[in-house]
Coordinates of C-alpha atoms in Angstrom, one line a residue:
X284 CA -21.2 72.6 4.7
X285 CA -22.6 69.0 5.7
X286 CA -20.2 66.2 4.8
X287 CA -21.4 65.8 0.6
X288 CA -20.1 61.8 0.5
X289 CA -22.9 59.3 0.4
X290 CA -20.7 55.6 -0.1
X291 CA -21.6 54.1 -3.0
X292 CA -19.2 51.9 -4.3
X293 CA -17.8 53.5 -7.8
X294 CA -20.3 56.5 -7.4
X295 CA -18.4 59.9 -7.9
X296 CA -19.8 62.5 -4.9
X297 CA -20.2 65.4 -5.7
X298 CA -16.3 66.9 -4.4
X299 CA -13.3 64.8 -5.1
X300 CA -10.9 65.5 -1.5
X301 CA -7.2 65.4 -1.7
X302 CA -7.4 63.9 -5.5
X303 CA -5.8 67.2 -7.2
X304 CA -2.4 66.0 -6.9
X305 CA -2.9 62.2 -8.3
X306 CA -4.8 63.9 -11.0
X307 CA -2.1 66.4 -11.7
X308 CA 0.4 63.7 -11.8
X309 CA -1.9 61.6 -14.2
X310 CA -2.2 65.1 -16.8
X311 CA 1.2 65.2 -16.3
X312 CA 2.3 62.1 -17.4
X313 CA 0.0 62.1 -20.9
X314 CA 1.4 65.4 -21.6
X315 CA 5.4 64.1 -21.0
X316 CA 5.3 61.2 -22.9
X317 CA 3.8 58.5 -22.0
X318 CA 5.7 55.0 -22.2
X319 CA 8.6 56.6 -20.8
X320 CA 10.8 54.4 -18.9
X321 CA 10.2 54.7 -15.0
X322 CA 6.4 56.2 -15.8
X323 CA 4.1 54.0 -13.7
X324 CA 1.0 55.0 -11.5
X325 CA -0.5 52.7 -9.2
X326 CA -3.6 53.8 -7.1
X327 CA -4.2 51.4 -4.1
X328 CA -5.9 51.5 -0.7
X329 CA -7.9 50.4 1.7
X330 CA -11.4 49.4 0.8
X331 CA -14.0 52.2 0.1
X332 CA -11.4 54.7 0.1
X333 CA -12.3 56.2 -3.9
X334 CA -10.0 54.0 -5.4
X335 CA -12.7 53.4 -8.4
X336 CA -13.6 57.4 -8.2
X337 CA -9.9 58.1 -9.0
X338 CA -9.7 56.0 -11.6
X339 CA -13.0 57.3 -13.1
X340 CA -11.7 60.6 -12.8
X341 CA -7.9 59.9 -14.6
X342 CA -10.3 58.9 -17.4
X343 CA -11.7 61.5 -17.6
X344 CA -8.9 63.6 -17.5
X345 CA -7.6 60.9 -20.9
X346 CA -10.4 61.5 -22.6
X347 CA -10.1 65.1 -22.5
X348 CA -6.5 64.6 -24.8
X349 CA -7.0 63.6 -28.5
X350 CA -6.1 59.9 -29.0
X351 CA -7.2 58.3 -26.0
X352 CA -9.7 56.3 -24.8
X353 CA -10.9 55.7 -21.6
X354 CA -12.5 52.0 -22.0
X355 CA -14.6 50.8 -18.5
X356 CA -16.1 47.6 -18.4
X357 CA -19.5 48.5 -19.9
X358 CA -17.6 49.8 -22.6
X359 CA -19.4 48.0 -26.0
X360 CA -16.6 46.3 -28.3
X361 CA -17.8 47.2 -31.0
X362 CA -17.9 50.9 -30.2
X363 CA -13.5 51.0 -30.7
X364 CA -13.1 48.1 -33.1

């Protein structure tokens, strides 16, 4: 198999690599209660790294759960008011 990234910034290829933990975490977290004290996730690194593909993914994952909302910036106001 050829390598399946293309960069685009934000653009989600077509595998996600070494993602399934975060992601795991993430479902993990909205199923324990989230809020709790201690619960924080950050996702950082270096530039064009998937740092915007994670984050697409974890809402993803939220919007699979009834109750939440995944908002991005194209998100329309008046579409959750």
């Amino acid at each position: 198999m050829g390598n399946p990234f293309k960069p685009a910034a934000g653009m989600t290829p077509p595998v996600l690599i070494s993602r399934a933990g975060g992601i795991e975490d993430f479902s993990y977290a909205l199923d324990d209660g989230v809020g709790a004290p201690g619960r924080l996730m950050y996702v950082i690194g270096a530039c064009d790294v998937g740092k915007t593909v994670m984050l697409n993914a974890l809402g993803d994952v939220a919007q699979q759960r009834d109750g939440w909302l995944s908002m991005r910036r194209s998100t329309p106001i008046s579409s959750v008011v």
